[in-house]
Structures are given as structure tokens and as C-alpha cells.
């Protein structure tokens, strides 16, 4: 019965998945087109994804860099997600798309309408400049491939193969999408270039083999412009080359539009649906490899806050005490540390915190964000975001191995930063000095005194002289009761008293 029920369940899931994908492919067949009214407006009655900052160490700039990341509604580490890297234009940074283009709103609405499947969208800073770097836009290729992508793939539940990865961008970022994607088809089989700018490389460099690799490896190429855009010739040149070399591509023109957000938001709306239909969000049919169980960590060793296994809302940043801390913490955010060993019990929690605001609280929970609260650590501001102090509170009901959830609560706005945490046991109470075993306490009154000497002497004279053996009276343990026991008990009485 169990096997039959499981078979029915799996069949049902496959049918649902097939129907969803079929619906997406059917819709995408009519694209690209002008989106419906309200496609970029937030709706209150649908699930919403989460947008937060991430900080990662870049080998391309030898510094910490920041990006935004969109996680779809109901993001779960039990699932795998595809990743879109969405690039901004000249003069922008990791905030430009989020501030002006509403990608989270567009994706939320498409998901609610069943027109795409969930994926993660990363909004980087495409100008990877720094000391000694002459061209930060070109240097971003190294930053993306060698630093940002590995960070995302090690911190989030994502596929790491090329089939589940895409790069797209607007203006300067559109040129980067051409340059990065077409020259790294082993990493990016789907490319979206919206109003690509003059940074677009010549076709001779984008297609060094005259298009052979692109024809073989490219799964979807999307090129868009407003018809009045003065930069239209750059992307059109790529489109014409592809057409002349039989490389499939989609060329989308927004009539009467220029180099503006009207084009770029419409492009994202169309591209997201079409890239999903092209296979970007297809689920792997192979049996997924189970996530490895994290190695146990002792709760009594100092654990760096940034060494979390999962999180919601938080970001990492450089810490003036060395390494990194987690910051930009707001009410309701949390961090998860899996497989923490509390041994036979922990009784105290300590956290290294700083706050340029009024401080906040750390709820210490076990095994889920709604799990048992075993501690509550509350603290005030420290005067600055990098002025540190150690806060502590009692903890109870913790033993064995658990997943630890630190939930952060407080007022509105950013609350505090967290550098590290650890648990400890209560100081051991002194072991009371035990009284010596008093074998000579024959009358069992807790002391050795003259009464015991008299009892042994009297008993010896009346009974034991006949050779009778009573173990309690054998003070020297020689298996005989005699005068030496009487002498020994007398000596013990004198030494104890």
C-alpha cells in the first residue's frame, strides 16, 4: 500500500510539473509582447519574495563588495533554484534595478500568475573598480565568475550547472551580458541584452569562431531596444550577425520608446518568461544528491556569526575586530546554525554585538524559527555600528545536538550587528569535603568516640574471645577480632577527635 501511495503521489507531482511547464511554454510562444497594465505594480494579495543585501570578498578587487539578491516566495533550502544575474547601466550600482526597475515586483506578479517558475535573481554592482584597476566594467567579468558566483552557490540552494544560469542587463549591463555570456557559453547558455551600450564588443570578438560555438551552445538570446534609442545599432549589429549565421535570437523592439525604463522593465517581463520556457528553470530529472549534514560544532566554542548555514534578511560586512560580522539586521531577520552540540547542557549565552541605534534582542530558538525559546538576550545601543560589547543572558533546557535559530527583534530600521556567539555552563560549585569513612563507628552514631572503644572492648571480652568473627569489628582487616582492633579503634578515636 505504501509503495502504491508513493507511486500515485510521484505521478501526481510529475503531472502538475508537466502542466506548469506546458502552460509556461504555451504562454511564452506568444512572446515578446507588450505587458498588461499593472505588470510592474505591487499587489497586496499575492506572496512576495525577499530582497536583501549580500557582501562577498572579491579577488578581482581585493575588497568586500555588495550585491542585492531576490529570493522567490517560499524559498526553501530543500529545493534547488536557477540564478539570473541582472546587470545595471552606467552610473548605477547594485541598487539601480531595485530602485527603478521593480524586478522583485515583476517576478512576484509573474509567479503569482503561473507564468514563470521560481528562481533567484542577483543584482550585482557591475563596476568592479578599485586601486590599480583601470576598467572596472571589464574587471567585473572576473569578479562575477571567480567571486560572486561562488559566493551565491555556496550560500544559497542553487543549481551550479550552466543550464540553470543566465546573465542579462540593461545599457552598459546589456553590453556586459553580450561580452560575458557569448565569451563564456560554458557558463551562460541564456543571454538577455536590453538596450546594449557601446561597451558591446565587435562581432569578431563576440564570435571568434564565426559563430560555431554560439550555434552549438546558445539556448536563448534576447535582444531589445526602444525604436528611438540612439544606441540601437550596437545590439542590432549582433542581431544581424546571428541572423546571417543561422544563430537563433529574439529581437524585441518597443515602438516609440527610447533608452529608458519602459524598455527595460518590459524586456525583463518578456525575458523572464521566455528564458524559463527555454529550459532555464527546468528541474533536473536525476535524483538530487542529498545535502550533506554539516559537521557538528560545539556550542561552547566561539562561533563566528557569518558562519551560518541559512539566513533571512541579514548581510555580512567587514568587522573592525577582524574578519566579518553580520549586519543590516532588521526586526524578524534570523540566522541558522545547524548541528550545534550542547553536550549535557548549556546555561549561559554570550554574543558580541554593536549598535548605532537603540540595540535589540536575540531570541534563542531550537530546531525551527518557531521552535522553543531557550533564551532571550536583550541589549542597548553601543553608540556606533563598530563599537563592540559582549551581551549575555541565561539559557535553559538545552542539551544534545540541535539546529540553532537566532531570531533578531526590536524596533524599526537597522537594529545591531553580531560578530560572534557562544554558550557556556554555569560555574561548578565546590565539591563538599566528604567525611572520612569511619569503620570504627561501631554504634553507627556518625562519630568515633569512647563509646565505640568501650563497645569493642566489652564485646571482645564477652563474645569475641571465644573466636567468633564479626566483620564490622575487624578494624585492621586481618580476618580476626583481637586486642589489636581495640588498640586501633582507640588510636582512631584519638586522631579523629
PDB file of C-alpha atoms in Angstrom, residues 123 260-261 481 487:
ATOM      1  CA  UNK A 123      21.658  42.340  -8.719  1.00  0.00           C
ATOM      2  CA  UNK A 260      14.636  54.159 -20.696  1.00  0.00           C
ATOM      3  CA  UNK A 261      12.971  52.030 -18.024  1.00  0.00           C
ATOM      4  CA  UNK A 481      38.975  -9.935  66.184  1.00  0.00           C
ATOM      5  CA  UNK A 487      44.126  -0.592  70.262  1.00  0.00           C
TER       6      UNK A 487
END
